[in-house]
Short mmCIF file of C-alpha atoms in Angstrom, two decimals:
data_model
loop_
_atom_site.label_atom_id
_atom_site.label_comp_id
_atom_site.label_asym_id
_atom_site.label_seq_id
_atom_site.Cartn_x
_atom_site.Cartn_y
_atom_site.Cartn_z
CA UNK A 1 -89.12 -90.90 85.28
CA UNK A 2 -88.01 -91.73 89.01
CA UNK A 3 -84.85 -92.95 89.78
CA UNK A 4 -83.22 -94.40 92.79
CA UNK A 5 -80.22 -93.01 93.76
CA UNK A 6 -78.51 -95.63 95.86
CA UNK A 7 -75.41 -95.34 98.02
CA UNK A 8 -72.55 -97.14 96.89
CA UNK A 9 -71.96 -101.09 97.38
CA UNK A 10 -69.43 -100.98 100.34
CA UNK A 11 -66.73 -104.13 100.10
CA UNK A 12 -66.68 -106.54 103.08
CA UNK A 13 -64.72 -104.75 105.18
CA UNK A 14 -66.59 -101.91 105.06
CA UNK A 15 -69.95 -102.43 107.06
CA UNK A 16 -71.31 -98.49 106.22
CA UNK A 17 -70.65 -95.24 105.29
CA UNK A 18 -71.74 -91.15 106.68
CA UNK A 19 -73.51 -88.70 104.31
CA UNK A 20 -70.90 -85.74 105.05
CA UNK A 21 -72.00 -83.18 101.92
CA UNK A 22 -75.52 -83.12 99.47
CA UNK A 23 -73.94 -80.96 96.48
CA UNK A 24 -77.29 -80.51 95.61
CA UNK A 25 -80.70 -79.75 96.86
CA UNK A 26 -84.59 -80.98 96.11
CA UNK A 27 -85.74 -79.26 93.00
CA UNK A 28 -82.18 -77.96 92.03
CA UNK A 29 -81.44 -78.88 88.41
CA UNK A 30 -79.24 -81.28 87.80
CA UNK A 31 -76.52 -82.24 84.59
CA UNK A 32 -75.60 -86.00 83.94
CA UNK A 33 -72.45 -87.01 85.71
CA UNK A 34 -72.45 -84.04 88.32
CA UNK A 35 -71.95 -84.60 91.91
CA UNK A 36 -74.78 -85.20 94.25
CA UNK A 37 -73.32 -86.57 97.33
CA UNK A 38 -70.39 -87.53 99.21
CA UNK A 39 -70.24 -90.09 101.75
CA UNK A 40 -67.81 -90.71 104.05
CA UNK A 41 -66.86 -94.67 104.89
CA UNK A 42 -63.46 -95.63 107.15
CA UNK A 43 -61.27 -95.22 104.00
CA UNK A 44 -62.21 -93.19 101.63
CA UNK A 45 -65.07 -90.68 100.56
CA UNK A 46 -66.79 -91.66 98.07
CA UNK A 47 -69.11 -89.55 95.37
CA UNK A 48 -72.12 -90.34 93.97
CA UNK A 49 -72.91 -88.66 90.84
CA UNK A 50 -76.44 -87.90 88.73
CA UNK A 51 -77.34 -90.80 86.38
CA UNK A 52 -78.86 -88.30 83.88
CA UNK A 53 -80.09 -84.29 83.64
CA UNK A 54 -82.46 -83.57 86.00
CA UNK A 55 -83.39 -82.70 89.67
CA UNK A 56 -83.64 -84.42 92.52
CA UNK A 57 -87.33 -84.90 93.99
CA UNK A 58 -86.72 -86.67 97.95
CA UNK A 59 -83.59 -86.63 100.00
CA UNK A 60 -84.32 -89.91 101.97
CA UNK A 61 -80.95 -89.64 103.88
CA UNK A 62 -79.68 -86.06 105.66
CA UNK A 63 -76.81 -85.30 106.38
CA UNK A 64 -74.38 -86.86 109.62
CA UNK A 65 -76.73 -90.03 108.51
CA UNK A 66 -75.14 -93.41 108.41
CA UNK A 67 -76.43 -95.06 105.42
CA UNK A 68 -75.69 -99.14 104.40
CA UNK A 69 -74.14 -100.39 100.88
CA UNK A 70 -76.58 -100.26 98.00
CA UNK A 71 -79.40 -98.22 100.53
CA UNK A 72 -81.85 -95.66 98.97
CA UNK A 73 -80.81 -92.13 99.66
CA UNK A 74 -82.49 -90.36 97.38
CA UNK A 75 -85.18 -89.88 94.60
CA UNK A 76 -84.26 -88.34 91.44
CA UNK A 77 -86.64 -87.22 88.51
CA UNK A 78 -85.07 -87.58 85.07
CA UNK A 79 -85.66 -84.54 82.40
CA UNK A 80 -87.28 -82.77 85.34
CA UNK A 81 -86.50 -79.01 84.86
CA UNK A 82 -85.21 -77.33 87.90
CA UNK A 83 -84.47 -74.01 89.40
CA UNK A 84 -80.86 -72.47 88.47
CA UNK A 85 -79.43 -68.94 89.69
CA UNK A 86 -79.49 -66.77 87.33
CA UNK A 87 -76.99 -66.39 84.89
CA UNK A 88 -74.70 -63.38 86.21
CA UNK A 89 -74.16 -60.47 83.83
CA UNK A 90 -70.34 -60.89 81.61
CA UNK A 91 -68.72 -57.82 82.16
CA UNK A 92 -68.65 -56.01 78.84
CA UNK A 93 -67.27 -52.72 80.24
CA UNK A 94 -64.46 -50.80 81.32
CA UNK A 95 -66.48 -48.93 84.02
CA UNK A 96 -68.52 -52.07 85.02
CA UNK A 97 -65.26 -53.95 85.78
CA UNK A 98 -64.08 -51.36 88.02
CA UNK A 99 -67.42 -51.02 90.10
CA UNK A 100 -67.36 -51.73 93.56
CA UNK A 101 -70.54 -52.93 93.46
CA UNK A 102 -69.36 -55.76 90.57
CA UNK A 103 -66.68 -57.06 92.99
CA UNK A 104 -65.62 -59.26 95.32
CA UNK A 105 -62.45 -59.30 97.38
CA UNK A 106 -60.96 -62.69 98.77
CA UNK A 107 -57.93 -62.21 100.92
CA UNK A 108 -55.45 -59.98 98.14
CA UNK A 109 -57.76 -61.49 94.91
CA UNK A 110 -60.61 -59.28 93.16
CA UNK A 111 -63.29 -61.24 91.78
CA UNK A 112 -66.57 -60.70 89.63
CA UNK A 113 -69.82 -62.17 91.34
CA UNK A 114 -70.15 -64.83 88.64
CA UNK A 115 -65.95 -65.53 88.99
CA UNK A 116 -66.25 -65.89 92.95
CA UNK A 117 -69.91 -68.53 92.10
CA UNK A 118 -68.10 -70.41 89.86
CA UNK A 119 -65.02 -70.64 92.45
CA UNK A 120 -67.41 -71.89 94.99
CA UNK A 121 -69.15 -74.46 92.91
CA UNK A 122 -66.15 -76.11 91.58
CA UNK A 123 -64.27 -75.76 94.67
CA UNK A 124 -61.66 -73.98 93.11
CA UNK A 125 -58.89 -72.22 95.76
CA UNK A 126 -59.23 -68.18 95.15
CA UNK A 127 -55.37 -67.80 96.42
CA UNK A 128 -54.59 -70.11 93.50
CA UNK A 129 -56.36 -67.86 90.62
CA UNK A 130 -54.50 -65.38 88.46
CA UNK A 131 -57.17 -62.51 87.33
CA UNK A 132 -56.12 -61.16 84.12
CA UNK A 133 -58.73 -58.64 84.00
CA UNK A 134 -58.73 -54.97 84.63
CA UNK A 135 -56.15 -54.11 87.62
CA UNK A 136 -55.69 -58.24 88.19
CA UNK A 137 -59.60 -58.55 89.21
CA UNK A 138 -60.14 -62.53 88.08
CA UNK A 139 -63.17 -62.74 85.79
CA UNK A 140 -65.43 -65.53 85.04
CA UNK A 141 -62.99 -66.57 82.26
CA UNK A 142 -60.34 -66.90 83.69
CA UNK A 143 -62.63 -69.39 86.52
CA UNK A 144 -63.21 -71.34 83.43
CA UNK A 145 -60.10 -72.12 82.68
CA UNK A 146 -58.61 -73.15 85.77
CA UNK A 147 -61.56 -75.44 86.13
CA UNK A 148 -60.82 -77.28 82.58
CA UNK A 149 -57.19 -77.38 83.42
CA UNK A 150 -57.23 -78.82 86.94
CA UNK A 151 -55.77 -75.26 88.37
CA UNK A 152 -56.37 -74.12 91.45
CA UNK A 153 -57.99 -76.99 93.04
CA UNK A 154 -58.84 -76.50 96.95
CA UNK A 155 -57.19 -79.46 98.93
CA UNK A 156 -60.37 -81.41 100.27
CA UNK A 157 -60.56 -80.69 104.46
CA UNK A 158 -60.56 -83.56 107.09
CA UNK A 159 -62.42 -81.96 109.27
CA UNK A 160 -63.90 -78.37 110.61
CA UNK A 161 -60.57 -76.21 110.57
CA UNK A 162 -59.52 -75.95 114.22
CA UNK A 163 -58.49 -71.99 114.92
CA UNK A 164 -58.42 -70.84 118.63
CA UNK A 165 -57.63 -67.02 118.78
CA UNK A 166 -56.61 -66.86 122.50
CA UNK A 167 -56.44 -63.46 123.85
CA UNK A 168 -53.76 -62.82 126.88
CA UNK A 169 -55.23 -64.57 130.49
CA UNK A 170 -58.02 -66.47 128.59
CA UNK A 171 -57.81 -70.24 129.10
CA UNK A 172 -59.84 -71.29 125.69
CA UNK A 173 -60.79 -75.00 124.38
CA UNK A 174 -62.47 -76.42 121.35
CA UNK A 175 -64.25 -79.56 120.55
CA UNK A 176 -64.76 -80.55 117.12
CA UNK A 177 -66.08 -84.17 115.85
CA UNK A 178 -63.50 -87.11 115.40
CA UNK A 179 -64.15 -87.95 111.42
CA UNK A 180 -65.12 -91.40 110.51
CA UNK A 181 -61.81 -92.14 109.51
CA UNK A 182 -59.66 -91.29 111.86
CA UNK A 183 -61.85 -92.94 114.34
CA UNK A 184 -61.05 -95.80 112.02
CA UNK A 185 -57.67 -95.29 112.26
CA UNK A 186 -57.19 -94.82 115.92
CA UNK A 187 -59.18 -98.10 116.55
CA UNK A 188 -56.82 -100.17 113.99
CA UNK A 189 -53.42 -98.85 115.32
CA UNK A 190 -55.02 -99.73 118.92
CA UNK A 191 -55.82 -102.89 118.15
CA UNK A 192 -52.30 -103.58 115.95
CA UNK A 193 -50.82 -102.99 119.47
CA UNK A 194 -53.40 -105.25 121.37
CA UNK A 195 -53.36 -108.28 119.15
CA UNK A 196 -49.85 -108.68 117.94
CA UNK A 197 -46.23 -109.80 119.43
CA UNK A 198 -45.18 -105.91 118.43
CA UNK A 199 -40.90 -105.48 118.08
CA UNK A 200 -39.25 -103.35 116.54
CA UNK A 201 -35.58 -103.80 115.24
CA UNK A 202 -33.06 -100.81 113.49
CA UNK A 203 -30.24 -100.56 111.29
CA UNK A 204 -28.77 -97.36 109.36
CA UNK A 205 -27.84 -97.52 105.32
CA UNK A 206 -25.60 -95.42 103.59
CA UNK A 207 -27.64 -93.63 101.06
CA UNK A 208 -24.66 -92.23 99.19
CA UNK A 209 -24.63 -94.98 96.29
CA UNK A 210 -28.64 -94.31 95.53
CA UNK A 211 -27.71 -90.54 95.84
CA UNK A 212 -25.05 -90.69 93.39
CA UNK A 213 -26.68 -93.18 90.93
CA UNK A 214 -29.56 -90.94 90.81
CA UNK A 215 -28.12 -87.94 90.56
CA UNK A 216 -26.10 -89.48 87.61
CA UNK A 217 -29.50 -90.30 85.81
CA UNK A 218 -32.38 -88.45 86.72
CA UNK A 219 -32.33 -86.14 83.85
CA UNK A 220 -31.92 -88.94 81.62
CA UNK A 221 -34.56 -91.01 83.67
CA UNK A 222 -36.91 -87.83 83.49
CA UNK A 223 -36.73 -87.49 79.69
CA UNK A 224 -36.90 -91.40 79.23
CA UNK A 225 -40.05 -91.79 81.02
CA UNK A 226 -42.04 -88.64 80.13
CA UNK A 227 -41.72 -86.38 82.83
CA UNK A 228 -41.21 -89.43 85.61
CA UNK A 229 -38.94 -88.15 88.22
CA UNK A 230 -36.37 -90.71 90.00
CA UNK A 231 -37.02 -90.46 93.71
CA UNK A 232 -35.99 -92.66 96.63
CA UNK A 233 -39.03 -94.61 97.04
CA UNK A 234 -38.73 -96.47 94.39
CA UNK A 235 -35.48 -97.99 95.41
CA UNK A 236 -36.94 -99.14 98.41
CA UNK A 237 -39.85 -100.15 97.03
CA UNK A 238 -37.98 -102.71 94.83
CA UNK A 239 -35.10 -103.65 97.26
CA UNK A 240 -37.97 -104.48 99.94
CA UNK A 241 -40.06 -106.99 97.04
CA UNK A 242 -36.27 -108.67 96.44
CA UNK A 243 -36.06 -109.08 100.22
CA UNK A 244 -39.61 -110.39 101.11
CA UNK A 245 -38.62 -112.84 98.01
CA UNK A 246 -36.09 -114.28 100.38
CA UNK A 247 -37.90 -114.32 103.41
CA UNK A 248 -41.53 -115.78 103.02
CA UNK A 249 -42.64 -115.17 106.94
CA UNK A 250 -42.34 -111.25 106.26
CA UNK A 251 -44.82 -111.22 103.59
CA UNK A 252 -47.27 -113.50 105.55
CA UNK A 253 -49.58 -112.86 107.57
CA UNK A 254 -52.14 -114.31 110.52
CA UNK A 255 -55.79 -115.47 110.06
CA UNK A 256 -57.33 -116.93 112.96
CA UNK A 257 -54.82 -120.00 113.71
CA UNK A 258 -53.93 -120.33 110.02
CA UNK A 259 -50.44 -118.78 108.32
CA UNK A 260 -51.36 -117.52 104.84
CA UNK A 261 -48.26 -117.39 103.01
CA UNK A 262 -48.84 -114.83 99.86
CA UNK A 263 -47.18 -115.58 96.74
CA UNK A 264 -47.17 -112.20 95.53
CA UNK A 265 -45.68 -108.95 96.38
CA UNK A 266 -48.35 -106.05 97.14
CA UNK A 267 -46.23 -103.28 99.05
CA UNK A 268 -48.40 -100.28 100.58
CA UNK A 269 -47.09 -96.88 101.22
CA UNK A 270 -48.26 -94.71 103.31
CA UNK A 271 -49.33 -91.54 102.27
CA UNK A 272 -50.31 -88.63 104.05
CA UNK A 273 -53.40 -86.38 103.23
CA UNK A 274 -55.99 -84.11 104.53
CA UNK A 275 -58.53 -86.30 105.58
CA UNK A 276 -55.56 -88.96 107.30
CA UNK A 277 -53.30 -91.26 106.77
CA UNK A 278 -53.70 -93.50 103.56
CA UNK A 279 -51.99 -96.50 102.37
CA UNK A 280 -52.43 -97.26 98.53
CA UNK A 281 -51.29 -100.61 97.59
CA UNK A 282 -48.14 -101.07 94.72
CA UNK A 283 -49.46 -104.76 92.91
CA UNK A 284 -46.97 -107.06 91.62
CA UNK A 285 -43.99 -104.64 92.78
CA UNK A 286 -41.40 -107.43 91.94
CA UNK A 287 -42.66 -106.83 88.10
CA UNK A 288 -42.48 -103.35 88.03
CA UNK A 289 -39.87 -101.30 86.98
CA UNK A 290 -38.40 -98.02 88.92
CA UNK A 291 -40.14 -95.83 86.24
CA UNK A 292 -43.66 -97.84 87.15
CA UNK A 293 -42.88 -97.23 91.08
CA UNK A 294 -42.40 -93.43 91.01
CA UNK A 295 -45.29 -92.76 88.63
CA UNK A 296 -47.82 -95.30 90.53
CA UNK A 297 -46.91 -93.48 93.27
CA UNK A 298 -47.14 -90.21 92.08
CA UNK A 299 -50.56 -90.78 90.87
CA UNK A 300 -52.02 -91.93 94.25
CA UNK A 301 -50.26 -89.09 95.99
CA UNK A 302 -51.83 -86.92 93.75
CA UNK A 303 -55.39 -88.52 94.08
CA UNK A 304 -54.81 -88.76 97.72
CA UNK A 305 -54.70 -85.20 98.11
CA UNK A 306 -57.85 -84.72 95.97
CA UNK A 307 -59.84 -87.58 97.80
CA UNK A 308 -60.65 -89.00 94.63
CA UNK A 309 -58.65 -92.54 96.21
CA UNK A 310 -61.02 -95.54 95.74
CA UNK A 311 -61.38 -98.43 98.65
CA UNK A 312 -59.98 -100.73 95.85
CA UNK A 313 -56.62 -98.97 95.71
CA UNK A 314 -56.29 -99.56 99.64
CA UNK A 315 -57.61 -103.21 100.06
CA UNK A 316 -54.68 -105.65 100.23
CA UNK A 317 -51.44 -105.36 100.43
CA UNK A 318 -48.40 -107.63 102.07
CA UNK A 319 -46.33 -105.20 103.33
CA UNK A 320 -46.00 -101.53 103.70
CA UNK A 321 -43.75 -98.71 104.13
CA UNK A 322 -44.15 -95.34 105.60
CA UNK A 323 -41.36 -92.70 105.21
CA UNK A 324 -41.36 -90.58 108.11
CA UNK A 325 -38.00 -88.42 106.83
CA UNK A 326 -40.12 -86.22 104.78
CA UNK A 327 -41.46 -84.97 107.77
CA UNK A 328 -38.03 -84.76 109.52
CA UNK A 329 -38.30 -87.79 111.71
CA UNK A 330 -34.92 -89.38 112.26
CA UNK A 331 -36.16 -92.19 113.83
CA UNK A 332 -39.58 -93.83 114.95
CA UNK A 333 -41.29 -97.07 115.55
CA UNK A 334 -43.97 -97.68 112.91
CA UNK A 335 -47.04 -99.42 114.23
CA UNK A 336 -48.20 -102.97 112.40
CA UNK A 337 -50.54 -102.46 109.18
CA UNK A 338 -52.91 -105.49 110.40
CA UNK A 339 -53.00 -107.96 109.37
CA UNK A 340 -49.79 -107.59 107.89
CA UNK A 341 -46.67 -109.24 110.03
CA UNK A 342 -44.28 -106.24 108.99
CA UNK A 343 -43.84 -103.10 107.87
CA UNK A 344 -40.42 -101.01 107.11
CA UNK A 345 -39.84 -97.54 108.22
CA UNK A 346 -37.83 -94.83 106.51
CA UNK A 347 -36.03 -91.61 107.78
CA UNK A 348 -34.57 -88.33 107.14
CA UNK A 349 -31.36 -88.08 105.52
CA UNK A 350 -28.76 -86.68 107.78
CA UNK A 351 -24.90 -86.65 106.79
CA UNK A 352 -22.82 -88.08 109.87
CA UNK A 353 -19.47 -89.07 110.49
CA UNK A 354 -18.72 -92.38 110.12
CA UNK A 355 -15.84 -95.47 109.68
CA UNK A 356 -15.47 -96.20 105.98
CA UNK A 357 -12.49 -97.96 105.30
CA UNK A 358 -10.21 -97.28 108.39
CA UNK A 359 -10.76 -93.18 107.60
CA UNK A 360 -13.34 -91.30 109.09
CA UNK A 361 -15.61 -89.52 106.28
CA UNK A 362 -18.95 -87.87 106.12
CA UNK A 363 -22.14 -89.97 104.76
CA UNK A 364 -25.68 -89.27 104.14
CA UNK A 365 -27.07 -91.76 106.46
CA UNK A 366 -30.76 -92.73 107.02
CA UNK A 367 -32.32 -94.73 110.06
CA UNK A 368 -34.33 -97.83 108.90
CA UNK A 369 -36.96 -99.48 111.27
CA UNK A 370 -38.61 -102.47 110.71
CA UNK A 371 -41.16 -103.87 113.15
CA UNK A 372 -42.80 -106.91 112.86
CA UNK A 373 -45.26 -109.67 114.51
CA UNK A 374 -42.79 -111.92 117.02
CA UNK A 375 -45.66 -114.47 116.72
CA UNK A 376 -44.87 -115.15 113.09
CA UNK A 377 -41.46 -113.88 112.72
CA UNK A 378 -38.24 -114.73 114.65
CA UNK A 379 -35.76 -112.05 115.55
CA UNK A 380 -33.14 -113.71 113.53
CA UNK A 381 -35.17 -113.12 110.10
CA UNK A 382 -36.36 -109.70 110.90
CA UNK A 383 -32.72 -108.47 111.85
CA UNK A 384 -31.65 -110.51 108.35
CA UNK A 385 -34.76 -109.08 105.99
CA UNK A 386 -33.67 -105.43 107.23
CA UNK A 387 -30.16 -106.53 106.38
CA UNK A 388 -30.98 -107.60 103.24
CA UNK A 389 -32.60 -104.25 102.26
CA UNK A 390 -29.42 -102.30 103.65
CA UNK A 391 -27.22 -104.69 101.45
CA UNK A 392 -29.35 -103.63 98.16
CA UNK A 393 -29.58 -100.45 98.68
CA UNK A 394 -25.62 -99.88 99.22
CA UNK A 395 -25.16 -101.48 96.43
CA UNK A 396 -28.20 -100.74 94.32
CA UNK A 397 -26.87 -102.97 91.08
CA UNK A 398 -27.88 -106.15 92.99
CA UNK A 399 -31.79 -104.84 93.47
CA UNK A 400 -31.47 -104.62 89.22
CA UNK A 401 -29.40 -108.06 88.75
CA UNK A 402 -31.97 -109.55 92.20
CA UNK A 403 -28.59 -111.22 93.47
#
């Protein structure tokens, strides 16, 4: 029976999407569930898997090609039998798993044929595998379980890797395609700068309370909450939904010549990845606890890196923050998430001398930017939200007791 296979249905804000990989090809057999194609929209890639065993018949859309929510891409045959490679031989002895011919070497890693297939068709990072066959060689087995564990995964590429090998005197350049979304980025953090009343205003906190209550806990905190760990982001995460509590205009935002005031507190943070900059939305962060911060967080990070994030983690949000220490940045002006009115900066942690108390002492001290839409926010509320958050986090009992 013939089946359409149908890109995705795109949200509003997404008008279309590029085919950027077929997985599989015309008369290729197929299993239910197994990936077909990935397309590429301004936020995420998204995969569209086999409805049922079989093969697809017609490729309607090639690669590069932009293709519209719900479009026919394909033709698919269900039950169809299709051509496979053949199986490769197991190695079943000692002098077949040390022949030359029977091998494969990837960078320092010895692989069977059938190991180094399987690698390559579950896109499975060689460097990652440990071989436990004869003289470390990795066998199809041991392929087999690093795909049912998750092991070894290869980190999903943005783009063509860029290497220029420039021998001495030679003046070398290469171009390489922009992808879709960070086109889509570039043209949002242009326009953020375009549209809005851009400012930015700083303040430092003294980290040493969070670093001490943490240190005091984690282990605890880790045990409590099942392997959780207690980072920093989470503090911020709920001193920032106690602050926007306090000051409405910071969690508001600009539609046309309307205010929309948002009764609830969606916080995005920015996470990096291969493909670009992502910002997964936290919903209802003045309900969650710490432990529900870190892991949320966790979890996107982790899908983030595998490109498995959907469009429906991304859409929303109030507010954001983007932590620029991890990097090393000590300070930095982040641009506006439109159409968000703010967004909150973090830095690296760098001890400094400074005035506690009439005696000069050394404190881990962290940069904190916030910048914000002048044409909805005053500079008095800006420079009293960021104040807010330095109060909390110096004091990190109040974010708890939200006084």
């Amino acid at each position: 029976m013939a089946t359409e296979i149908k890109a995705p249905v795109f949200p509003e804000s997404v008008a279309d999407g590029t085919i950027v990989n077929w997985a599989k090809q015309p008369g290729e057999a197929v299993s239910r569930d197994e990936l077909l194609v990935e397309i590429e929209t301004d936020k995420v890639v998204l995969e569209v898997v086999a409805p049922a065993d079989g093969v697809i018949k017609e490729i309607r859309k090639d690669l590069d090609a932009t293709v519209l929510s719900d479009e026919v891409i394909a033709i698919f045959e269900e039950g169809a039998t299709g051509t496979t490679a053949a199986p490769a031989s197991e190695e079943t002895s000692a002098a077949a798993s040390s022949s030359e011919e029977e091998t494969v070497q990837v960078g320092d890693k010895i692989l069977s044929p059938a190991a180094r297939k399987m690698a390559d068709e579950n896109g499975l990072d060689v460097a990652k595998l440990t071989g436990t066959g004869k003289g470390g060689r990795v066998t199809k087995e041991d392929v087999q379980k690093a795909v049912q564990s998750g092991a070894a995964k290869a980190t999903p590429a943005a783009a063509p890797a860029v290497e220029i090998n420039v021998a001495a005197g030679e003046r070398v350049e290469k171009r390489v395609p922009m992808s879709r979304m960070r086109q889509t980025i570039a043209k949002r953090l242009v326009e953020a700068q375009q549209t809005a009343a851009m400012l930015t205003t700083y303040n430092e906190v003294d980290m040493k309370p969070v670093m001490e209550l943490r240190k005091k806990y984690k282990d605890m905190f880790e045990k409590k909450h099942n392997g959780t760990r207690l980072g920093f982001m989470s503090f911020f995460v709920k001193a920032a939904a106690e602050a926007l509590k306090r000051f409405p205009d910071v969690n508001a935002s600009i539609d046309g010549g309307d205010i929309v005031y948002h009764g609830y507190y969606d916080i995005g943070v920015a996470v990096s990845t291969e493909r670009g900059l992502v910002v997964p939305i936290l919903r209802d962060t003045d309900t969650m606890s710490l432990a529900d911060v870190e892991s949320t967080i966790g979890e996107y990070a982790k899908r983030g890196r595998e490109g498995k994030l959907g469009i429906a983690d991304m859409t929303g949000g109030t507010f954001t923050i983007t932590n620029g220490g991890v990097f090393g940045s000590l300070m930095s002006t982040p641009i506006l998430n439109a159409p968000q009115t703010a967004i909150l900066g973090m830095h690296k942690i760098q001890e400094r001398p400074m005035a506690v108390n009439g005696q000069v002492e050394i404190r881990p001290m962290m940069y904190l930017a916030l910048s914000y839409d002048h044409r909805m926010i005053d500079g008095k509320d800006a420079v009293q939200f960021l104040v807010t958050i330095k109060e909390l986090l110096e004091d990190p009992a109040r974010i708890l007791l939200e006084v």
